[in-house]
XYZ file of C-alpha atoms in Angstrom:
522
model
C 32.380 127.959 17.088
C 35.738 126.545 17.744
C 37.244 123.122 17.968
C 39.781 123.027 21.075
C 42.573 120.679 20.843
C 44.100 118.726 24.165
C 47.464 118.230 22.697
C 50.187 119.402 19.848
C 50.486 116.010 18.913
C 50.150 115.020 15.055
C 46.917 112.939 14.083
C 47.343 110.302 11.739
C 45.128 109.304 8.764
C 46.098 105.701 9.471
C 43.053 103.284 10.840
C 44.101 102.895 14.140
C 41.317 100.390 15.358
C 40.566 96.499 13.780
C 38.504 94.833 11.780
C 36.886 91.630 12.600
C 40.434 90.983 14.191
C 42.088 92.261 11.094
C 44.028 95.796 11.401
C 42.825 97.834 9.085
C 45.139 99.543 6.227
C 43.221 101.460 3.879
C 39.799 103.471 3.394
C 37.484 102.117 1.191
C 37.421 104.434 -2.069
C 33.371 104.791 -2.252
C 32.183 104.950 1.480
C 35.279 105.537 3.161
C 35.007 102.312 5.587
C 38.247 101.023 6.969
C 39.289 97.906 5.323
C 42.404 95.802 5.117
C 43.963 96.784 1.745
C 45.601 93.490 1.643
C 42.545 91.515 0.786
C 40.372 94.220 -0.341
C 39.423 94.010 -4.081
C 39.806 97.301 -6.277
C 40.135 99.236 -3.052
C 36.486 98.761 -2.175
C 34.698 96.995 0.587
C 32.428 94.166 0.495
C 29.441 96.197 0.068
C 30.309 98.658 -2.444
C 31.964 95.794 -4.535
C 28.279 94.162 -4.741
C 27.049 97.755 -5.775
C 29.238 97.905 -8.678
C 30.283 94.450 -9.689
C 27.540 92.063 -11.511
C 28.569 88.714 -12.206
C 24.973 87.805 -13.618
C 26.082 90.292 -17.010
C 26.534 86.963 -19.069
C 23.567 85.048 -18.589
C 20.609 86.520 -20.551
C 17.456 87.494 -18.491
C 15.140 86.501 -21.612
C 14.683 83.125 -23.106
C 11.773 81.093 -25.257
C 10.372 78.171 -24.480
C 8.481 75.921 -27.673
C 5.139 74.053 -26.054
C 2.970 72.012 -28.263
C -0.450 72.804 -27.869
C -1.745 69.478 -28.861
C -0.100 67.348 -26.963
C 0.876 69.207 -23.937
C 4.675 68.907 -24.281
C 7.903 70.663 -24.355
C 11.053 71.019 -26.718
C 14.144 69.973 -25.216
C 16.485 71.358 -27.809
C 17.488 70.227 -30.430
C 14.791 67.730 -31.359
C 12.858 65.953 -28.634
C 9.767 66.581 -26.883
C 9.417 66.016 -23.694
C 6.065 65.835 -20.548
C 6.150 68.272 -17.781
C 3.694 70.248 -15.693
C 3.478 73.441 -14.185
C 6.396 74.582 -12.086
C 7.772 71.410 -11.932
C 11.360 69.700 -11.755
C 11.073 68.875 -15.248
C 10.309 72.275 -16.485
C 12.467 73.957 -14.386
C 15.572 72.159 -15.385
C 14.220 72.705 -18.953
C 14.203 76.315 -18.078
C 18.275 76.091 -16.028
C 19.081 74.217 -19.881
C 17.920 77.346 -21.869
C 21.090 80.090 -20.287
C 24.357 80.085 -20.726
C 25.961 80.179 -17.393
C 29.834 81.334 -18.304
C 31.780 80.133 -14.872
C 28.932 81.153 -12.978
C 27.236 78.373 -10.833
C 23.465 78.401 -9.715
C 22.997 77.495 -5.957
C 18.915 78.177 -5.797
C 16.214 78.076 -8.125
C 12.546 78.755 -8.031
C 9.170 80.004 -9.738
C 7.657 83.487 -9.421
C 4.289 82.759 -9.532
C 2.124 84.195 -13.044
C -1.406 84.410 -14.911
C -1.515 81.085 -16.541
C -2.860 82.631 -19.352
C 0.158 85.410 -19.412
C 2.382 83.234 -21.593
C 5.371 83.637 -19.472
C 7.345 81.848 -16.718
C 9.165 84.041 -14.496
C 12.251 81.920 -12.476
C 14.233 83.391 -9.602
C 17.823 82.076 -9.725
C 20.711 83.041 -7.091
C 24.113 82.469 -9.011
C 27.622 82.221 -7.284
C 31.344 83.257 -8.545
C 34.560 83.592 -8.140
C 35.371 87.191 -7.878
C 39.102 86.560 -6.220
C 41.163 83.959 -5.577
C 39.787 83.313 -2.127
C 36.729 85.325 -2.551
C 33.260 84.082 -4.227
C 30.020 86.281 -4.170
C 26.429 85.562 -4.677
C 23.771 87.283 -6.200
C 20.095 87.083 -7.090
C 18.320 88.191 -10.655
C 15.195 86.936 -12.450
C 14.852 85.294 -15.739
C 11.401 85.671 -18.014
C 10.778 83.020 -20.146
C 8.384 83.637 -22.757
C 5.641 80.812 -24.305
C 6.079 79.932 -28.155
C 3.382 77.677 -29.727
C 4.989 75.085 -31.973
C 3.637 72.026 -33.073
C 5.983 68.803 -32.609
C 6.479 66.388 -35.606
C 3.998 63.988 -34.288
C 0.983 65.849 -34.079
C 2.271 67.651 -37.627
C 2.489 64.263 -38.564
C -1.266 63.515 -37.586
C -2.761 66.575 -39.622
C -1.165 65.088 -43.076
C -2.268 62.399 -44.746
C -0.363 58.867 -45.452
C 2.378 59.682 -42.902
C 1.525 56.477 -40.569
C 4.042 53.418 -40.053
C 1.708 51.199 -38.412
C -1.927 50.712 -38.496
C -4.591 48.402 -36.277
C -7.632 47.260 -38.052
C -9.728 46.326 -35.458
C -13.094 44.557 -37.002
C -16.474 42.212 -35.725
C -18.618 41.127 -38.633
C -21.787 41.852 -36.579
C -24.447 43.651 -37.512
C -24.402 46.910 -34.465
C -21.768 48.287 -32.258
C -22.752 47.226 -28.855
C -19.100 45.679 -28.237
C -17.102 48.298 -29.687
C -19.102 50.568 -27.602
C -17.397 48.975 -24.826
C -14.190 48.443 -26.368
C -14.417 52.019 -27.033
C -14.804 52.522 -23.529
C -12.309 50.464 -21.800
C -9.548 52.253 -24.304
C -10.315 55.501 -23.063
C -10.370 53.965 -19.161
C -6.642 52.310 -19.915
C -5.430 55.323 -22.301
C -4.370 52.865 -25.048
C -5.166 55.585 -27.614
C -2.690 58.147 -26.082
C -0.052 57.335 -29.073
C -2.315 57.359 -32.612
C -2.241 59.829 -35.016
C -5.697 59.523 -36.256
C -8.626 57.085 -35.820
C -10.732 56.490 -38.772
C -14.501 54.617 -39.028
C -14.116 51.838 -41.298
C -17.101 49.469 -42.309
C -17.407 46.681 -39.736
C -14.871 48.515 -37.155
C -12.406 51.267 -36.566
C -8.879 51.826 -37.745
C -6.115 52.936 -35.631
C -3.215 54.720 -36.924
C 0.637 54.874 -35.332
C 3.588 56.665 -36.269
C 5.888 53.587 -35.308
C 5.621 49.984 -34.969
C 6.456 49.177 -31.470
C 2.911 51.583 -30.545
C 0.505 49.420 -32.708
C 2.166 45.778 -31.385
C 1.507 47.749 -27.487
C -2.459 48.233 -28.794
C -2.491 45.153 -30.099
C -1.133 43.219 -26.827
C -3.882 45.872 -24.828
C -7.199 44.564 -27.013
C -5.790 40.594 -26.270
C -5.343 41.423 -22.486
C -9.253 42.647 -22.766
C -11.097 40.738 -25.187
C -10.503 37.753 -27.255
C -9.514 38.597 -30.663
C -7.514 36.452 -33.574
C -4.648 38.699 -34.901
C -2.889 38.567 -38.784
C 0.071 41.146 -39.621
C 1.422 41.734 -42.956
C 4.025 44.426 -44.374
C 4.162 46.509 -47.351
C 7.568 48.047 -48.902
C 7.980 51.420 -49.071
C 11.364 52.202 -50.646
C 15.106 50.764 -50.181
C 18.154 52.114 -50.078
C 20.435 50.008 -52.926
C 24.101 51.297 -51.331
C 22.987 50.695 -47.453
C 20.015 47.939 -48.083
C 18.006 49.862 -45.792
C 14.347 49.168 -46.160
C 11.080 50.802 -44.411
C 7.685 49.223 -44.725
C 4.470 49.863 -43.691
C 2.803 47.250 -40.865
C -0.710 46.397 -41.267
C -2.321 44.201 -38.037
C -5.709 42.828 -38.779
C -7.477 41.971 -35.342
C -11.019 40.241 -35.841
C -13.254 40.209 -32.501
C -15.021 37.535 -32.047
C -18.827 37.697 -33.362
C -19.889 36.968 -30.215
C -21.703 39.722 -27.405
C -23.238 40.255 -24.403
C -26.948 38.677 -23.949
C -26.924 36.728 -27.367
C -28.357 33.573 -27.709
C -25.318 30.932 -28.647
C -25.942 27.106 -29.726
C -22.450 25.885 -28.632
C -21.228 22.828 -30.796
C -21.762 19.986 -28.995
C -17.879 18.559 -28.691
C -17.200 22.015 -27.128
C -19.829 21.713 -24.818
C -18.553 18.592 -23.440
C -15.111 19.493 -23.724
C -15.838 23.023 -21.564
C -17.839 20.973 -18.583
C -20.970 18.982 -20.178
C -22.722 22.292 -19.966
C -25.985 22.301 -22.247
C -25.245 23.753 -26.050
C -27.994 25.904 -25.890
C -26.646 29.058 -23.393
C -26.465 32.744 -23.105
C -23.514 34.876 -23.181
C -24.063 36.670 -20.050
C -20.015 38.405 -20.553
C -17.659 39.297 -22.912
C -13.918 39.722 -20.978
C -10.692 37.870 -21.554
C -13.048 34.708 -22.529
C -16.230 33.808 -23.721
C -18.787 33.223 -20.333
C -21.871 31.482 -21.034
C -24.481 30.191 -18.956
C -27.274 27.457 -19.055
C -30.385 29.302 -17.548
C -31.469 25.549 -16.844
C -29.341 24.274 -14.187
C -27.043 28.209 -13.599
C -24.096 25.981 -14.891
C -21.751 28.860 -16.513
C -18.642 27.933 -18.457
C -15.489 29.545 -19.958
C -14.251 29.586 -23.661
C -10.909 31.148 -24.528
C -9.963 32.868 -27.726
C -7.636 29.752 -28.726
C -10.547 27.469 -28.153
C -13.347 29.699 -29.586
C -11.116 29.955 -33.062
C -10.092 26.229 -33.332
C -13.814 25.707 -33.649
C -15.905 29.165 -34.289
C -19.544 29.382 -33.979
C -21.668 32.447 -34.169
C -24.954 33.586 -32.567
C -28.106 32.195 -32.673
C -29.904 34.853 -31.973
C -28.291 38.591 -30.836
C -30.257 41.743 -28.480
C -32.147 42.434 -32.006
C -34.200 39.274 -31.700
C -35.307 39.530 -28.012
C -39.253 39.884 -27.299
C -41.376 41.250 -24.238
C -42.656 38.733 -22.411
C -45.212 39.517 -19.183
C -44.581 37.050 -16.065
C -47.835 35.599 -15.273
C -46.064 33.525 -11.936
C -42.742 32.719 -10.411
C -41.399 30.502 -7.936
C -38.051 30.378 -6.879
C -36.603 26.596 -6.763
C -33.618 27.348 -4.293
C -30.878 26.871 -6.524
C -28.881 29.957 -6.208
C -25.354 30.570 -7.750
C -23.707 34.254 -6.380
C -26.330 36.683 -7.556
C -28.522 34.370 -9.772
C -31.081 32.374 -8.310
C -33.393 29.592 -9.900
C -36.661 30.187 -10.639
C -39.710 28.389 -12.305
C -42.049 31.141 -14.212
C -45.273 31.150 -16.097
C -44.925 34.002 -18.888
C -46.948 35.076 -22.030
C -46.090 37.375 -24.727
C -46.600 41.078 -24.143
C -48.252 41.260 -27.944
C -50.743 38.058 -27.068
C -52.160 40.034 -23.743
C -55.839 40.482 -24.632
C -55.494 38.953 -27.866
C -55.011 35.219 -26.670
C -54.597 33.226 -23.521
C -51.340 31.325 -24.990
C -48.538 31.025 -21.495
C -45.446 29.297 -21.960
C -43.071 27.903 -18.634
C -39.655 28.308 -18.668
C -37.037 28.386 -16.410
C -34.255 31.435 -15.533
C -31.673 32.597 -13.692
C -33.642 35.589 -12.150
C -35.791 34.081 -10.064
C -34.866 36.319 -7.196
C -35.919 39.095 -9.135
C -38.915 38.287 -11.064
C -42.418 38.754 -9.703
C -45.892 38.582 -11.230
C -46.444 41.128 -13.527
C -42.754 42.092 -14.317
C -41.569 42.500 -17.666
C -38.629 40.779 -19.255
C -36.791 40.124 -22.511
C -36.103 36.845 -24.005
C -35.479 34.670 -26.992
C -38.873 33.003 -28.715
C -37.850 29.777 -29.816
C -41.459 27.596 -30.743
C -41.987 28.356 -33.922
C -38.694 29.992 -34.475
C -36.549 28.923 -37.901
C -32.746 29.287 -37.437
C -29.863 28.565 -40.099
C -27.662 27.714 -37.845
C -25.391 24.298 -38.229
C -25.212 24.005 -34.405
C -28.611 24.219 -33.517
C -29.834 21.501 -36.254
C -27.150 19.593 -34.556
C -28.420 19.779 -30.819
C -32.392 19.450 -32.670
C -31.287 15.731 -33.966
C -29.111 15.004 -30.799
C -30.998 11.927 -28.649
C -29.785 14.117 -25.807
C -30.550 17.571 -25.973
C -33.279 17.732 -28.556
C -35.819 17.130 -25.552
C -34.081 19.666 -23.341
C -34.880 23.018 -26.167
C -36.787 25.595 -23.806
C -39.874 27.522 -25.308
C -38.490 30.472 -24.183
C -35.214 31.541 -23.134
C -35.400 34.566 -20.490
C -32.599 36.724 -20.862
C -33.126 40.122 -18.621
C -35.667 42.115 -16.597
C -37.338 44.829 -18.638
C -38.277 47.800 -17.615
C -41.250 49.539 -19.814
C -42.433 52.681 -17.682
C -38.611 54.046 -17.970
C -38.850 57.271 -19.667
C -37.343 57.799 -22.889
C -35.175 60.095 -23.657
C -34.645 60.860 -19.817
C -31.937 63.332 -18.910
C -29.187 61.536 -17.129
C -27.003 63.051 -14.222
C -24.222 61.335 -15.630
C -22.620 60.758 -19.286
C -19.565 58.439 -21.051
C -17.025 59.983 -22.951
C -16.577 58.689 -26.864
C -13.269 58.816 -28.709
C -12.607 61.772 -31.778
C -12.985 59.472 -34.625
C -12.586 60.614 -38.426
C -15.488 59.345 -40.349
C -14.431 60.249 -43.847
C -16.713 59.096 -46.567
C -19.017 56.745 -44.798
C -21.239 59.282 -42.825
C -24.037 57.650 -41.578
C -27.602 57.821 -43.555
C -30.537 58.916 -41.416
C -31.673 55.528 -40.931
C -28.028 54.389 -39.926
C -28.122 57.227 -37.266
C -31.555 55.747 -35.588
C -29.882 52.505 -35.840
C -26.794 54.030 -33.818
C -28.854 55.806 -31.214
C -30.634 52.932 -30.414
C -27.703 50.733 -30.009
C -26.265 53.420 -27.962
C -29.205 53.939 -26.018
C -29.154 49.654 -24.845
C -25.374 50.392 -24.222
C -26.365 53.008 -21.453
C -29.419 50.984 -19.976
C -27.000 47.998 -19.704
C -24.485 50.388 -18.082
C -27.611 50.927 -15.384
C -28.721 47.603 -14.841
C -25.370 45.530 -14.853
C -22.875 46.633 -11.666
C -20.514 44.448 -12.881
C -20.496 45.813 -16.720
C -20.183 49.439 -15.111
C -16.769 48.691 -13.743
C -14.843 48.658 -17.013
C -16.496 52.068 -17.626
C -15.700 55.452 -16.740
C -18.910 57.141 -15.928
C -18.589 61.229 -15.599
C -20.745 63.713 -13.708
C -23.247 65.605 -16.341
C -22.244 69.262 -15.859
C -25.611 71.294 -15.735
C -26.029 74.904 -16.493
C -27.674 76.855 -13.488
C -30.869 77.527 -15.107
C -31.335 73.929 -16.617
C -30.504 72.685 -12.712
C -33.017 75.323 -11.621
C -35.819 73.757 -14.184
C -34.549 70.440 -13.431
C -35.403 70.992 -9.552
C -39.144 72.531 -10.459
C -39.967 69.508 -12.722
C -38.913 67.459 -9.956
C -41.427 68.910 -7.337
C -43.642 68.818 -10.058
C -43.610 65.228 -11.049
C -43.410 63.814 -7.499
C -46.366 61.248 -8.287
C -44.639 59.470 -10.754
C -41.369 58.281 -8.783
C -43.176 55.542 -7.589
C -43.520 53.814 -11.169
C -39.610 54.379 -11.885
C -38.757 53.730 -7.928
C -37.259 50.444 -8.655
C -35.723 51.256 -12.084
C -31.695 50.499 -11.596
C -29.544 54.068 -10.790
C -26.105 54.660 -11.110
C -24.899 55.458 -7.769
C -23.106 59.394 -7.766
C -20.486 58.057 -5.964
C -19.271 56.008 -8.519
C -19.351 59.351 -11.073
C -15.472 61.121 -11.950
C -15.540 64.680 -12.207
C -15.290 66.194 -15.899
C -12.616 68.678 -15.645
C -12.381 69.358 -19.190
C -15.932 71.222 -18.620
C -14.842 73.088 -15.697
C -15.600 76.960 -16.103
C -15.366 79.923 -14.483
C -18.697 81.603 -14.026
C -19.818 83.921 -12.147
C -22.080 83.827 -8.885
C-alpha cells in the first residue's frame, strides 16, 4: 500500500489549528494533544497534569477519633469534650479539625455511609489548590477515621471515690418513699440528673453528687421550682495555697422536704387556717406541687400553703396512707355542691372488718360524691375512738369552734378490692441507678418498699392529674409472653366485668422505650 502525496510542499510539525480560541504551540508530552505552551504547566495538558499531579499528598487519609462510651461524647483536642450525633455538623467539623490541610482548601464535605457497629467514619472531602499562578485544581479523596474508646475525666471521675466538689442531700423524715418516688420521677422527666457523678441511698433520702458547684446550686433551684423544700449550705476546706491564697472547698446543700404527702390526713394550726382562707384545720392533702394543697371534704373549700409559710410555722401529719381503713358505702346522695371534678356527697358507710360482725354505720361527708355508689369501697381516716399526739389536733378538740365540726370518718379515695394483684401491666416507670452501699435493704424493708411502690403505681392509675408529671413507657413483651398473654385473655373473658371500671392508663399517653429496642428476627 502506498500513501500518494498532492504536492512537494514541506509539512510542518507546527499545530496549525486553535484551541478554545488559543493557537496552539506545543504537543502535550504524554498524549500528544495540542496545547498552548505558554500556559501549559510542565508541558502537559490539563488532563494528564491531574493524572500525575496530587495535591491531596499532605493531608493524611487516616485519623482517630476518642468517644466516651459513657457519656456519649467526643474529644475536641486537647482537653474538652464535646455532644454530637451521627453524621452531623458537629462531628464533621470535628472530623475537618483532625488533618492538616498545608495550603490546600476544602470546598465540599460529606459522609460515606458505614455499619454503625464498624468503628469507623468514612468522609468524602474535595480539596482545591493552587497549582500555577493563574491556575487552581480540584480533586476528590476519602478520609477513614477510626473509633477509639476513651473515657473523659468526668465519668473517670465518677468511678473513684471522694472526687466530688458539690453534693445535694436531699431528705423527708417520713416513714416510706411515696414522695421521693415522685421526685424520683419528675427528675428523670426534666433530666436534672444528667450532670452527677454518682447517686447514693442515704437513710431518710438520697444523695446527689457533682463535680462542680454551679451543677448542685442548678439541682437545687430544679427541686424548689417542683416541690417545697427548706435549703442550708455549708463548706468544708480542702487545702490552700500559702504563696497564691488559693483555696478549694467542698459544698455541702442540705434540702429537707417537707413531711408532708399526698392523701395524708393534716390538722392545720388554727392561725394558718385563718390566715390561708378560714378553711377548716382538719383537711386532706389532696397534692404535693410548688405548694402545699389541702382540702376540707366538708364544704370542697381547698387552700394553698407555700414553702415560706409552711416553715414559719411547720406542722406534720396526722395521719399518712399507712393509717387509712376500708370502709363499705352503705348509701350516697349527692348534695349538688360540685367544685371542677369533685362533687358533694352525703354517705352512709360501715367498716369493711364490722360487715357481719356488727351493724355499727357512721355518716360522713366527701368530695366523691359523683363517684360513690352503694356498695363501693373506699379508704379513709377512722377518727372515733382514734388517739393522736398531735399539738394541732388537741388544739382544734378544745376550740369552741371546730371541736363540734370533727367528722367520724374522713373519706379519702375510692378503693378498688377485686383488682388483681400482682397484675402484669402494659406499661412501666423508669427508676434512677442509685448506689446503695451499706444500707441494703432487710427482707422486711424490701416488702415495705414493694408495697409503697405498688400504691405509687395504683395512684399513677387512678389520678390523671398525678400521671402528668410522670413519664409512663410502653412494657416491651417478648413474642411468646404476648402470645400467652392473648390466650389468657380469651380465657378469662368472664372476669372483665368485675375489673371493667377499674381506672386504665390510656396507651396513648405511653413513650416508646428505645433503650429496649432489638433486633429479632421474624
Amino acid at each position: 500500500m502506498s500513501m500518494d502525496i498532492d504536492s512537494d510542499a514541506p509539512i510542518s510539525i507546527a499545530p496549525s489549528q486553535a484551541v478554545n480560541g488559543v493557537s496552539a504551540t506545543i504537543f502535550c508530552c504524554d498524549c500528544g494533544a495540542p496545547i498552548d505552551g505558554t500556559t501549559a504547566i510542565d508541558a502537559k495538558c490539563y488532563d494528564c497534569f491531574k493524572l500525575t499531579k496530587d495535591i491531596s499528598q499532605g493531608i493524611q487519609r487516616e485519623a482517630t477519633l476518642h468517644f466516651c462510651r459513657d457519656c456519649d461524647r467526643w474529644l475536641q483536642p486537647p482537653t474538652s469534650w464535646v455532644n454530637a450525633q451521627p453524621e452531623s455538623r458537629e462531628l464533621l467539623a470535628l472530623c475537618l479539625k483532625k488533618l492538616s490541610l498545608n495550603r490546600t482548601r476544602i470546598i465540599d464535605a460529606s459522609f460515606i455511609w458505614t455499619e454503625p457497629h464498624s468503628r469507623r467514619i468514612r468522609v468524602k472531602l474535595v480539596v482545591q489548590a493552587a497549582v500555577a499562578d493563574d491556575r487552581v485544581m480540584q480533586q476528590a479523596l476519602e478520609v477513614v477515621y477510626v473509633v477509639a474508646y476513651q473515657q473523659c475525666p468526668e465519668c473517670a471521675k465518677s468511678y473513684t471515690a471522694n472526687v466530688w466538689r458539690a453534693s445535694v442531700q436531699v431528705r423527708q423524715k417520713v416513714l416510706h418513699k411515696r414522695t421521693f418516688l415522685f421526685l424520683e420521677q419528675l427528675i428523670l422527666k426534666h433530666g436534672a440528673h444528667r450532670e452527677t457523678i454518682n447517686i447514693k441511698e442515704a437513710k431518710d433520702g438520697i444523695d446527689f453528687f457533682f463535680s462542680a458547684r454551679n451543677q448542685a446550686e442548678k439541682f437545687v433551684d430544679f427541686l424548689n421550682s417542683v416541690v417545697p423544700v427548706r435549703v442550708k449550705k455549708s463548706q468544708e476546706l480542702i487545702s490552700q495555697d500559702a504563696h497564691t491564697a488559693k483555696k478549694s472547698y467542698k459544698f455541702t446543700f442540705s434540702v429537707e422536704l417537707i413531711p408532708i404527702c399526698k392523701d395524708d390526713l393534716v390538722a392545720l394550726p388554727i392561725p394558718l387556717a385563718k390566715q390561708i382562707g378560714n378553711i377548716s384545720p382538719l383537711a386532706i392533702c389532696y397534692r404535693i406541687g410548688t405548694a402545699i394543697n389541702v382540702l376540707d371534704p366538708n364544704t370542697l373549700q381547698t387552700a394553698d400553703i407555700s414553702g415560706p409559710v409552711y416553715w414559719r410555722s411547720p406542722f406534720t401529719s396526722l395521719a399518712d396512707a399507712q393509717d387509712l381503713v376500708e370502709f363499705i358505702i352503705m348509701d350516697c346522695e349527692p348534695v349538688g355542691l360540685t367544685k371542677g371534678k369533685w362533687v358533694l356527697g352525703e354517705v352512709q358507710l360501715a367498716r369493711a372488718t364490722d360487715l357481719g360482725v356488727n351493724d355499727k354505720t357512721y355518716f360522713a361527708r366527701t368530695h366523691l360524691g359523683g363517684l360513690l355508689h352503694a356498695g363501693d369501697s373506699v379508704m379513709g381516716y377512722m377518727l372515733t375512738g382514734t388517739n393522736f399526739n398531735n399539738p394541732q389536733f388537741e388544739a382544734i378538740e378544745e376550740s369552741h369552734t371546730y371541736s363540734s365540726r370533727i367528722p367520724d370518718v374522713v373519706v379519702v379515695k375510692k378503693h378498688y378490692p377485686n383488682r388483681r394483684r400482682n397484675r402484669k401491666r402494659q406499661w412501666k416507670v423508669k427508676r434512677m441507678a442509685k448506689d446503695e452501699g451499706e444500707l441494703l435493704p432487710k427482707k422486711a424493708d424490701q416488702d415495705r418498699m414493694d408495697r409503697e411502690f405498688e400504691m405509687f403505681l395504683q395512684d399513677i392509675e387512678e389520678d390523671e392529674e398525678f400521671r402528668q408529671g410522670v413519664q409512663l413507657y410502653r412494657q416491651q413483651l417478648p413474642a411468646r409472653r404476648k402470645q400467652a398473654d392473648e390466650m389468657s385473655m380469651v380465657t378469662t373473658d368472664d372476669g372483665d366485668d368485675e375489673e371493667g371500671d377499674l381506672p386504665q392508663v390510656d396507651m396513648n399517653e405511653l413513650l416508646e422505650d428505645f433503650d429496649e429496642l432489638t433486633m429479632e428476627e421474624q
